[in-house]
Coordinates of C-alpha atoms and ligand atoms in Angstrom, one line a residue:
M240 CA 94.4 172.3 154.4
K241 CA 97.0 172.2 151.7
S242 CA 96.2 170.6 148.4
N243 CA 98.6 167.8 149.2
G244 CA 96.5 166.9 152.2
A245 CA 93.2 167.3 150.4
S246 CA 93.8 165.0 147.5
P247 CA 93.7 161.7 149.4
S248 CA 90.4 162.7 151.0
I249 CA 88.9 163.2 147.5
A250 CA 90.6 160.1 146.1
L251 CA 89.4 157.8 148.8
P252 CA 85.6 158.2 148.4
L253 CA 86.0 158.4 144.6
L254 CA 87.9 155.2 144.6
A255 CA 85.5 153.5 146.9
L256 CA 82.5 154.7 144.9
S257 CA 84.0 153.7 141.6
A258 CA 84.9 150.3 143.0
Y259 CA 81.3 150.0 144.2
F260 CA 79.8 150.9 140.9
S261 CA 82.0 148.8 138.8
L262 CA 80.2 145.9 140.3
A263 CA 77.5 146.3 137.7
A264 CA 79.7 144.7 135.0
S265 CA 78.2 141.4 134.1
D266 CA 79.5 138.1 132.8
P267 CA 78.0 134.8 133.7
R268 CA 81.3 133.0 132.8
I269 CA 79.7 129.9 131.2
T270 CA 82.9 128.6 129.7
E271 CA 83.2 124.9 130.5
A272 CA 86.3 124.3 132.6
G273 CA 85.8 120.6 133.5
L274 CA 83.3 117.8 133.1
Y275 CA 83.5 114.5 134.8
C276 CA 80.9 111.9 134.0
D277 CA 80.6 108.9 136.4
N278 CA 79.9 106.1 134.0
S279 CA 80.6 103.4 136.5
T280 CA 77.0 103.3 137.7
V281 CA 74.6 101.1 135.8
V282 CA 72.7 103.0 133.2
D283 CA 69.0 102.6 133.6
G284 CA 66.1 104.9 133.6
S285 CA 65.3 104.5 137.3
I286 CA 67.3 107.6 138.5
I287 CA 65.3 109.9 136.2
P288 CA 62.4 110.9 138.5
N289 CA 64.7 111.8 141.4
Y290 CA 67.2 113.4 139.1
I291 CA 64.5 115.7 137.6
A292 CA 63.1 116.5 141.1
V293 CA 66.5 117.4 142.4
L294 CA 67.4 119.7 139.4
R295 CA 64.0 121.3 139.7
E296 CA 64.3 122.0 143.5
I297 CA 67.8 123.4 143.5
P298 CA 67.2 126.7 141.6
K299 CA 64.8 127.8 144.3
S300 CA 67.7 128.3 146.7
V301 CA 70.2 129.3 143.9
T302 CA 67.9 132.2 143.3
D303 CA 67.9 133.3 146.9
Q304 CA 71.4 132.4 148.1
H305 CA 73.5 131.6 145.0
W306 CA 73.9 128.0 145.9
G307 CA 71.7 125.1 146.9
N308 CA 71.7 121.4 147.7
Y309 CA 68.8 119.0 147.5
S310 CA 68.6 115.2 147.8
L311 CA 66.0 112.5 147.5
T312 CA 66.7 109.1 149.0
S313 CA 63.3 107.5 148.7
P314 CA 62.1 105.9 146.6
P315 CA 65.6 104.6 145.7
P316 CA 68.0 105.1 144.0
A317 CA 69.1 108.1 146.0
V318 CA 70.1 111.3 144.1
Y319 CA 72.1 114.1 145.7
G320 CA 72.6 117.4 144.0
L321 CA 74.6 120.6 144.6
A322 CA 74.9 123.8 142.7
Q323 CA 77.1 126.8 143.5
C324 CA 77.8 130.1 141.9
H325 CA 81.1 131.8 142.5
G326 CA 80.7 134.6 145.0
D327 CA 81.4 137.4 142.5
L328 CA 78.5 136.7 140.1
I329 CA 75.6 139.0 140.3
D330 CA 72.1 137.4 140.7
N331 CA 71.2 137.3 137.0
D332 CA 74.6 135.9 136.0
C333 CA 74.3 133.2 138.6
L334 CA 71.0 132.1 137.2
L335 CA 72.4 132.2 133.6
C336 CA 75.3 130.1 134.7
Y337 CA 73.1 127.6 136.5
A338 CA 70.7 127.4 133.5
R339 CA 73.7 126.6 131.4
S340 CA 75.0 123.9 133.6
R341 CA 71.6 122.4 134.2
N342 CA 71.2 122.0 130.4
R343 CA 74.8 120.7 130.0
L344 CA 75.2 118.2 132.8
P345 CA 72.7 115.7 131.4
A346 CA 75.3 115.1 128.7
C347 CA 76.5 112.6 131.2
P348 CA 74.5 109.4 131.0
N349 CA 74.2 109.2 134.8
F350 CA 75.9 111.2 137.5
G351 CA 78.4 113.9 136.9
R352 CA 80.3 117.0 138.0
L353 CA 80.4 120.1 135.8
Y354 CA 82.7 123.0 136.4
L355 CA 81.9 126.2 134.5
D356 CA 84.1 129.2 135.1
G357 CA 81.3 130.9 137.0
C358 CA 79.5 128.0 138.7
F359 CA 79.5 124.3 139.7
L360 CA 76.9 121.6 139.4
R361 CA 77.1 118.0 140.7
V362 CA 74.6 115.3 140.8
D363 CA 75.6 112.0 142.4
G364 CA 74.4 108.9 144.1
Y365 CA 75.8 109.4 147.5
D366 CA 76.1 112.1 150.2
F367 CA 79.1 114.0 148.9
Y368 CA 78.4 117.3 150.7
N369 CA 81.4 117.1 153.0
E370 CA 83.8 115.8 150.4
T371 CA 86.9 117.9 150.0
V372 CA 89.3 116.1 147.7
D373 CA 88.7 113.1 145.5
P374 CA 92.1 111.8 144.3
M375 CA 90.6 109.8 141.4
H376 CA 88.5 112.6 139.8
D377 CA 89.9 115.9 140.9
V378 CA 91.2 117.8 137.8
L379 CA 94.0 120.3 137.3
N380 CA 94.1 122.2 134.1
C381 CA 97.2 124.3 133.3
S382 CA 97.0 126.5 130.3
S383 CA 99.5 125.8 127.5
N384 CA 101.0 129.3 127.3
S385 CA 103.8 130.3 129.5
A386 CA 103.7 133.7 131.1
V387 CA 107.5 134.1 130.9
P388 CA 109.9 132.9 128.2
A389 CA 111.6 129.7 129.3
D390 CA 115.1 131.1 129.1
Q391 CA 114.4 133.9 131.6
K392 CA 115.0 132.2 134.9
E393 CA 114.9 135.3 137.0
R394 CA 111.5 136.5 135.8
M395 CA 110.2 133.0 136.0
A396 CA 111.1 132.8 139.7
E397 CA 109.6 136.2 140.2
F398 CA 106.4 135.1 138.5
S399 CA 106.2 132.0 140.6
D400 CA 106.7 134.0 143.8
R401 CA 103.9 136.3 142.7
V402 CA 101.5 133.4 142.0
D403 CA 102.5 131.9 145.4
Q404 CA 101.7 135.1 147.2
V405 CA 98.3 135.7 145.5
L406 CA 97.3 132.1 146.1
R407 CA 98.2 132.3 149.7
N408 CA 96.2 135.5 150.1
V409 CA 93.2 134.1 148.3
L410 CA 93.2 130.9 150.4
A411 CA 93.4 132.8 153.7
S412 CA 90.7 135.2 152.9
A413 CA 88.4 132.6 151.4
V414 CA 88.6 130.5 154.6
L415 CA 87.7 133.6 156.7
N416 CA 85.1 134.8 154.3
K417 CA 82.5 132.0 154.0
G418 CA 84.5 130.1 151.4
F419 CA 84.9 132.7 148.7
A420 CA 87.6 135.3 147.9
V421 CA 89.4 136.9 145.0
A422 CA 92.8 138.4 145.1
G423 CA 95.1 140.2 142.7
K424 CA 98.5 141.6 142.4
D425 CA 99.5 144.0 139.6
G426 CA 102.4 143.3 137.4
A427 CA 105.7 145.2 137.7
G428 CA 109.2 145.0 136.2
G429 CA 108.0 143.1 133.1
V430 CA 106.4 140.3 135.1
A431 CA 102.7 139.8 134.5
G432 CA 100.1 140.6 137.2
V433 CA 98.3 137.6 138.9
Y434 CA 94.7 137.3 139.8
A435 CA 93.0 134.5 141.6
L436 CA 89.6 133.3 142.8
A437 CA 88.9 130.6 145.4
Q438 CA 85.4 129.1 146.0
C439 CA 84.5 126.3 148.4
W440 CA 81.1 124.8 148.2
S441 CA 78.9 126.1 150.9
T442 CA 78.1 122.6 152.3
L443 CA 81.7 122.5 153.7
D444 CA 82.7 123.9 157.0
A445 CA 85.7 126.3 157.3
G446 CA 88.1 123.5 158.2
S447 CA 87.1 121.3 155.2
C448 CA 87.2 124.4 153.0
R449 CA 90.8 125.0 154.1
V450 CA 91.8 121.4 153.5
C451 CA 90.3 121.5 150.0
L452 CA 91.9 124.9 149.1
E453 CA 95.3 123.9 150.4
N454 CA 95.3 120.9 148.2
A455 CA 94.1 123.0 145.2
T456 CA 96.6 125.8 145.8
S457 CA 99.6 123.5 145.9
K458 CA 98.3 121.9 142.6
A459 CA 97.8 125.2 140.9
R460 CA 101.2 126.4 142.0
S461 CA 102.7 123.5 140.1
C462 CA 101.4 125.0 136.9
T463 CA 103.8 128.0 137.0
P464 CA 105.1 129.6 134.9
R465 CA 101.9 128.9 132.8
E466 CA 99.8 132.0 132.7
E467 CA 96.6 130.3 133.9
A468 CA 95.5 127.3 136.1
R469 CA 92.3 125.8 137.3
A470 CA 92.2 123.3 140.1
M471 CA 88.8 121.6 140.3
N472 CA 88.4 119.5 143.4
A473 CA 85.4 117.7 144.8
G474 CA 84.9 120.5 147.4
C475 CA 86.3 123.6 145.8
F476 CA 87.4 125.5 142.7
L477 CA 90.6 127.6 142.5
R478 CA 91.8 129.6 139.5
Y479 CA 94.7 131.9 138.9
S480 CA 95.4 133.9 135.7
T481 CA 97.4 136.7 134.4
T482 CA 94.2 138.4 133.1
K483 CA 91.6 139.6 135.5
F484 CA 88.7 137.3 135.0
Y485 CA 86.5 137.9 138.0
S486 CA 84.1 140.8 138.9
V487 CA 84.4 142.8 142.1
P488 CA 82.2 140.8 144.5
V489 CA 79.0 142.3 145.8
G490 CA 76.5 141.7 148.5
R491 CA 76.4 138.3 150.2
G492 CA 79.7 136.8 151.1
S493 CA 81.6 140.1 150.9
S494 CA 80.9 143.2 153.0
T495 CA 84.4 144.6 152.6
I496 CA 83.4 147.1 149.9
R497 CA 80.6 148.5 152.0
V498 CA 82.9 148.7 154.9
T499 CA 85.4 150.6 152.7
I500 CA 82.8 153.0 151.8
A501 CA 81.7 153.6 155.3
I502 CA 85.2 154.2 156.4
A503 CA 85.9 156.4 153.4
L504 CA 82.8 158.5 154.0
S505 CA 83.3 159.0 157.7
A506 CA 87.0 159.8 157.1
T507 CA 86.1 162.8 155.0
A508 CA 84.4 165.7 156.6
A509 CA 83.6 167.5 153.4
T510 CA 80.1 166.6 152.3
L511 CA 80.7 168.5 149.1
L512 CA 83.4 166.2 148.0
V513 CA 81.2 163.3 148.7
L514 CA 78.5 164.8 146.5
I515 CA 81.0 165.3 143.7
G516 CA 82.2 161.8 144.1
A517 CA 78.6 160.5 144.1
Y518 CA 77.9 162.5 141.0
I519 CA 80.9 161.1 139.1
G520 CA 80.1 157.6 140.5
Y521 CA 76.5 157.9 139.3
K522 CA 77.7 158.9 135.8
E523 CA 80.0 155.9 135.8
Y524 CA 77.1 153.8 137.2
S525 CA 74.7 154.7 134.5
K526 CA 77.3 154.0 131.8
K527 CA 78.0 150.6 133.4
K528 CA 74.3 150.0 133.8
Q529 CA 73.8 150.3 130.1
V530 CA 76.5 147.8 129.4
Q531 CA 75.0 145.5 132.0
S532 CA 71.5 145.6 130.7
S533 CA 72.7 144.8 127.2
L534 CA 74.8 141.9 128.5
M535 CA 71.8 140.6 130.4
R536 CA 70.1 139.9 127.1
L537 CA 72.5 137.0 126.7
P538 CA 73.4 134.9 125.0
M539 CA 74.9 136.1 121.7
T540 CA 72.3 135.6 119.0
I541 CA 69.4 136.0 121.4
S542 CA 70.3 139.5 122.2
K543 CA 70.9 140.4 118.5
S544 CA 67.6 139.0 117.3
G545 CA 65.4 140.4 120.1
L546 CA 64.3 137.0 121.1
Y547 CA 64.6 137.6 124.7
F548 CA 61.5 137.4 127.0
K549 CA 61.4 138.1 130.7
Y550 CA 60.5 135.0 132.8
E551 CA 57.8 136.9 134.7
T552 CA 56.2 137.9 131.5
L553 CA 55.9 134.3 130.3
E554 CA 54.8 133.2 133.8
K555 CA 52.0 135.6 133.7
A556 CA 51.2 134.9 130.1
T557 CA 50.5 131.2 131.0
N558 CA 48.7 132.1 134.2
F559 CA 51.6 130.6 136.2
F560 CA 51.7 127.5 134.0
N561 CA 48.2 126.6 134.8
E562 CA 47.1 123.1 133.9
S563 CA 44.2 124.5 132.0
R564 CA 46.7 126.2 129.6
K565 CA 48.6 123.0 128.9
L566 CA 48.5 122.2 125.2
G567 CA 50.5 119.0 125.4
Q568 CA 53.6 117.1 126.5
G569 CA 56.5 116.9 124.1
G570 CA 59.7 115.0 124.3
A571 CA 61.6 117.8 125.9
G572 CA 58.9 119.4 128.0
S573 CA 55.3 120.5 128.4
V574 CA 53.8 123.2 126.2
Y575 CA 51.4 125.9 127.4
K576 CA 49.3 128.4 125.7
G577 CA 50.3 131.9 126.6
I578 CA 48.8 135.3 126.0
L579 CA 51.4 138.1 125.9
P580 CA 50.7 141.5 127.3
N581 CA 50.1 142.8 123.8
G582 CA 47.4 140.2 123.2
K583 CA 49.5 137.9 121.0
V584 CA 48.8 134.2 121.5
V585 CA 51.9 132.0 121.7
A586 CA 53.0 128.5 122.7
I587 CA 55.5 128.3 125.5
K588 CA 57.6 125.2 126.0
R589 CA 58.9 124.5 129.5
L590 CA 62.1 122.5 129.2
V591 CA 62.5 119.6 131.6
F592 CA 64.5 116.5 131.6
N593 CA 62.0 113.8 131.4
T594 CA 63.4 111.5 128.8
R595 CA 66.6 109.7 128.2
Q596 CA 67.1 111.9 125.2
W597 CA 68.0 114.9 127.2
V598 CA 67.7 118.3 125.7
D599 CA 71.4 118.4 124.9
D600 CA 72.0 122.1 124.9
F601 CA 69.5 124.8 125.2
F602 CA 71.8 127.4 123.7
N603 CA 72.4 125.3 120.7
E604 CA 68.7 124.7 120.3
V605 CA 68.0 128.4 120.3
N606 CA 70.8 129.1 117.9
L607 CA 69.7 126.3 115.6
I608 CA 66.0 127.1 115.4
N609 CA 66.7 130.8 115.1
R610 CA 68.9 130.3 112.0
I611 CA 66.5 128.1 110.1
Q612 CA 63.2 129.6 108.9
H613 CA 60.7 128.0 106.6
K614 CA 57.0 128.1 106.1
N615 CA 56.7 124.4 107.1
L616 CA 58.7 124.7 110.3
I617 CA 57.4 126.1 113.5
R618 CA 58.8 129.5 114.2
L619 CA 60.7 130.3 117.4
L620 CA 59.7 133.7 118.7
G621 CA 62.0 133.8 121.7
C622 CA 63.2 132.3 124.9
S623 CA 63.9 133.0 128.6
I624 CA 66.9 131.8 130.5
E625 CA 66.9 134.0 133.5
G626 CA 64.2 132.2 135.5
P627 CA 64.3 129.0 137.4
E628 CA 63.8 127.0 134.2
S629 CA 64.4 127.5 130.5
L630 CA 61.5 128.5 128.4
L631 CA 61.0 128.6 124.6
V632 CA 58.3 130.7 122.9
Y633 CA 56.9 129.5 119.6
E634 CA 54.1 130.7 117.3
Y635 CA 50.7 129.4 118.4
L636 CA 48.8 127.2 115.9
P637 CA 45.1 126.9 116.6
N638 CA 44.6 123.5 114.9
R639 CA 47.2 121.9 117.1
S640 CA 48.8 118.7 116.1
L641 CA 48.1 116.2 113.3
D642 CA 47.6 113.3 115.7
L643 CA 44.8 115.1 117.4
V644 CA 43.1 115.8 114.1
L645 CA 43.5 112.2 113.0
S646 CA 42.7 110.3 116.1
V647 CA 39.8 112.1 117.6
N648 CA 36.8 109.7 117.5
N649 CA 33.7 111.1 115.9
A650 CA 35.9 113.9 114.6
T651 CA 33.8 116.9 113.4
R652 CA 36.5 117.4 110.9
I653 CA 37.6 114.5 108.7
L654 CA 40.5 115.4 106.4
T655 CA 39.8 115.2 102.7
W656 CA 42.3 113.6 100.4
E657 CA 43.4 117.0 99.1
E658 CA 44.0 118.2 102.6
R659 CA 46.0 115.1 103.4
L660 CA 48.2 115.5 100.3
H661 CA 48.7 119.2 101.2
I662 CA 49.9 118.1 104.7
I663 CA 52.2 115.4 103.3
T664 CA 53.7 117.8 100.8
G665 CA 54.2 120.5 103.4
T666 CA 55.9 118.1 105.8
A667 CA 58.1 116.8 103.0
E668 CA 59.1 120.4 102.0
G669 CA 59.9 121.2 105.7
L670 CA 62.1 118.0 106.0
A671 CA 63.8 118.7 102.7
Y672 CA 64.7 122.1 103.9
L673 CA 66.0 120.7 107.2
H674 CA 68.0 118.0 105.3
G675 CA 70.0 120.5 103.3
G676 CA 68.0 123.5 102.0
C677 CA 68.9 125.6 105.0
G678 CA 72.7 125.2 104.4
M679 CA 73.1 122.7 107.2
K680 CA 72.1 119.1 107.5
I681 CA 69.7 118.7 110.3
I682 CA 68.1 115.3 111.2
H683 CA 64.9 115.8 113.1
R684 CA 65.0 112.2 114.5
D685 CA 61.5 112.3 115.9
I686 CA 59.0 112.9 113.1
K687 CA 55.6 111.8 114.1
A688 CA 52.0 113.0 113.9
S689 CA 52.2 114.9 117.2
N690 CA 55.1 116.9 116.0
I691 CA 53.3 118.0 112.9
L692 CA 51.3 121.1 113.8
L693 CA 48.6 122.6 111.5
D694 CA 47.8 126.3 111.1
E695 CA 44.4 127.6 110.2
N696 CA 44.9 126.8 106.5
L697 CA 46.1 123.3 107.4
M698 CA 49.6 124.2 106.5
A699 CA 51.9 121.6 108.1
K700 CA 54.6 122.9 110.4
I701 CA 57.2 120.6 111.9
A702 CA 57.8 121.1 115.6
D703 CA 60.0 119.9 118.4
F704 CA 63.6 120.3 117.5
G705 CA 64.6 119.2 121.0
L706 CA 66.0 116.1 119.6
A707 CA 67.4 117.5 116.4
R708 CA 71.0 117.2 115.7
C709 CA 73.2 119.0 113.2
I710 CA 75.6 116.8 111.3
A711 CA 78.7 117.8 109.6
P712 CA 78.4 118.3 105.8
D713 CA 80.8 115.3 105.1
Q714 CA 78.8 112.9 107.2
S715 CA 76.2 111.1 105.2
H716 CA 74.3 109.5 108.1
L717 CA 73.9 109.5 111.8
S718 CA 75.3 106.7 113.9
T719 CA 73.4 107.4 117.0
G720 CA 70.3 105.7 115.9
I721 CA 66.7 106.7 115.8
A722 CA 65.6 108.7 118.8
G723 CA 61.9 108.9 118.4
T724 CA 59.0 106.8 119.4
L725 CA 56.4 105.8 116.9
F726 CA 58.8 106.6 114.0
G727 CA 57.1 106.4 110.8
S728 CA 53.6 106.6 112.2
I729 CA 53.0 109.7 110.2
T730 CA 53.0 107.8 107.0
S731 CA 50.8 105.0 108.3
R732 CA 48.4 107.4 109.9
I733 CA 48.1 110.1 107.3
I734 CA 47.2 107.8 104.4
Ligands
NAG966 C1 81.1 108.8 130.0 O1 80.0 108.9 129.1 C2 80.0 110.1 128.4 C3 78.7 110.1 127.5 O2 78.3 108.9 127.1 C4 81.2 110.2 127.5 O3 81.2 111.4 126.7 C5 82.4 110.2 128.4 O4 83.6 110.2 127.6 C6 82.4 109.0 129.3 N1 83.4 109.2 130.2 C7 84.3 108.2 130.6 C8 85.3 108.5 131.7 O5 84.2 107.1 130.1
NAG967 C1 81.1 113.0 155.7 O1 79.9 112.6 156.0 C2 79.7 111.2 156.0 C3 78.3 110.9 156.4 O2 77.4 111.9 156.0 C4 80.6 110.6 157.1 O3 80.5 109.2 157.0 C5 82.0 111.0 156.8 O4 82.9 110.5 157.8 C6 82.2 112.5 156.7 N1 83.5 112.8 156.2 C7 84.2 113.8 156.7 C8 85.5 114.0 156.1 O5 83.7 114.5 157.6
NAG968 C1 91.9 123.0 129.8 O1 91.2 124.2 129.6 C2 91.2 124.6 128.3 C3 90.4 125.9 128.3 O2 90.8 126.8 129.3 C4 90.5 123.6 127.4 O3 90.6 124.1 126.0 C5 91.2 122.3 127.5 O4 90.6 121.3 126.8 C6 91.3 121.9 129.0 N1 92.1 120.7 129.1 C7 91.5 119.6 129.6 C8 92.5 118.4 129.7 O5 90.4 119.5 130.1
NAG969 C1 72.5 120.1 152.3 O1 73.8 119.9 152.8 C2 73.9 119.9 154.2 C3 75.3 119.8 154.5 O2 75.9 121.0 154.4 C4 73.1 118.7 154.7 O3 73.2 118.7 156.1 C5 71.7 118.8 154.2 O4 71.0 117.6 154.6 C6 71.6 118.9 152.7 N1 70.3 119.1 152.3 C7 69.6 118.2 151.6 C8 68.2 118.5 151.2 O5 70.2 117.2 151.2
NAG970 C1 95.5 116.5 147.1 O1 94.8 115.5 147.7 C2 94.9 114.2 147.1 C3 93.9 113.3 147.8 O2 94.2 113.2 149.2 C4 96.3 113.7 147.2 O3 96.4 112.5 146.5 C5 97.2 114.7 146.5 O4 98.6 114.4 146.7 C6 97.0 116.1 147.1 N1 97.8 117.0 146.3 C7 98.5 118.0 146.9 C8 99.3 118.8 146.0 O5 98.5 118.2 148.1

């Protein structure tokens, strides 16, 4: 065989392998693309139990199949939930994206729909699982930048054609491919390339998926010559962009790559070439793998500060969140005593939505607590976001909280006046630090005896920043009111 004939047979398996191994690149795409809150429903606490149960149930199937729906109709009011990752996300990114949306959606006082760039989460009061378009609430977001200067009519037309083509392709293959597809066309002749992703929610059948995507494509098309558009419908998500934003899909939903490999491999008779290809592919893979594992320690500051814990480690540390390990129930979740593999004892907070004052934003909380450190503030040791729920790991304090010390009847330990003063001063120092000493102004908003923890020397440590809010330096007060219960009880109790 001449060299001309041999090169495609090398190139083919190499191409296929490098395509396969580039899958390892990781990005959970948690950028917020759209949030719609349904404020029309009456705000009251009655949806909370079902809401929590639905959000708790969904991740079980998100872990297995990258999407899930769950609903509870009794006792009323009914709550319906749906979560879906886009088909190109790898398992871990899907969980990260879900974790992000689960912590973000409760920004809505009641029901809502949240579109992140990598996943979707909706909780609503009716069965919306077969809904395709919703003229009132579907959103189209065109970017502000144009891909082509306005005076170049010809290139503009060419760009629109290219968008049109790619959108048509992505629609057709998504309908055939269980509701998900990506498509791309490289640029040429000075006109930018176009990449697109289409995702229908898996509760739709192929016909409804087509209806939804046809509507979304014609809307997205109207954005040209803008360089990017996102059409966010009740039943699907469609995005095109001049930059490649998706990963090459893997596993479920797309078998095309494996098929490519199979064909490529059987097409080439030379086992040697395959071995060379595999070797190069493996090199590539290990490089990518390193990148991936560093990306998995998301997000930003968590990876830098080594705050990251594996979910399984924490699960084992608490004996699978055994009741006997439970230390207490805080505003933002229950706290368990955990013993890490190295023997270190820690307190692990399991975040759930069980109060009206939702944990606004897990990521912000971690960033916030990690940046402020003071002897009178409880120290955050780390967190886990990959598992079915978000966990925070704090230092463990053996004397537990002040309310327990104060209110135990026949207490073996009655605090002396010196000890009380020591606790008050420590609490005040911690608060002073929060209120400005740390370079930010942080209002705790829920100071009470159960949030003052005591170490072995009765040093006060303020806990539970779940409700804390940063305020801008020019704001002198908070307008959102007092969040806590029993506010002020510390002063009355301690003295
Ligand atoms: C609904 O309520 C949320 C939170 O209170 C608010 O941010 C949002 O602007 C409201 N949306 C509408 C459409 O009124
Ligand atoms: C969707 O399902 C509801 C009931 O679950 C039904 O009333 C409605 O007709 C369905 N809509 C479509 C478009 O299939
Ligand atoms: C559209 O998306 C951009 C980010 O891609 C965002 O900054 C902007 O606020 C969005 N516009 C609307 C109306 O949501
Ligand atoms: C999930 O959605 C399907 C429709 O695709 C529906 O038949 C099923 O009842 C839903 N499951 C739950 C638990 O609501
Ligand atoms: C998409 O569907 C909505 C609701 O049926 C309709 O009002 C709108 O005109 C459709 N848009 C396009 C571009 O087809």
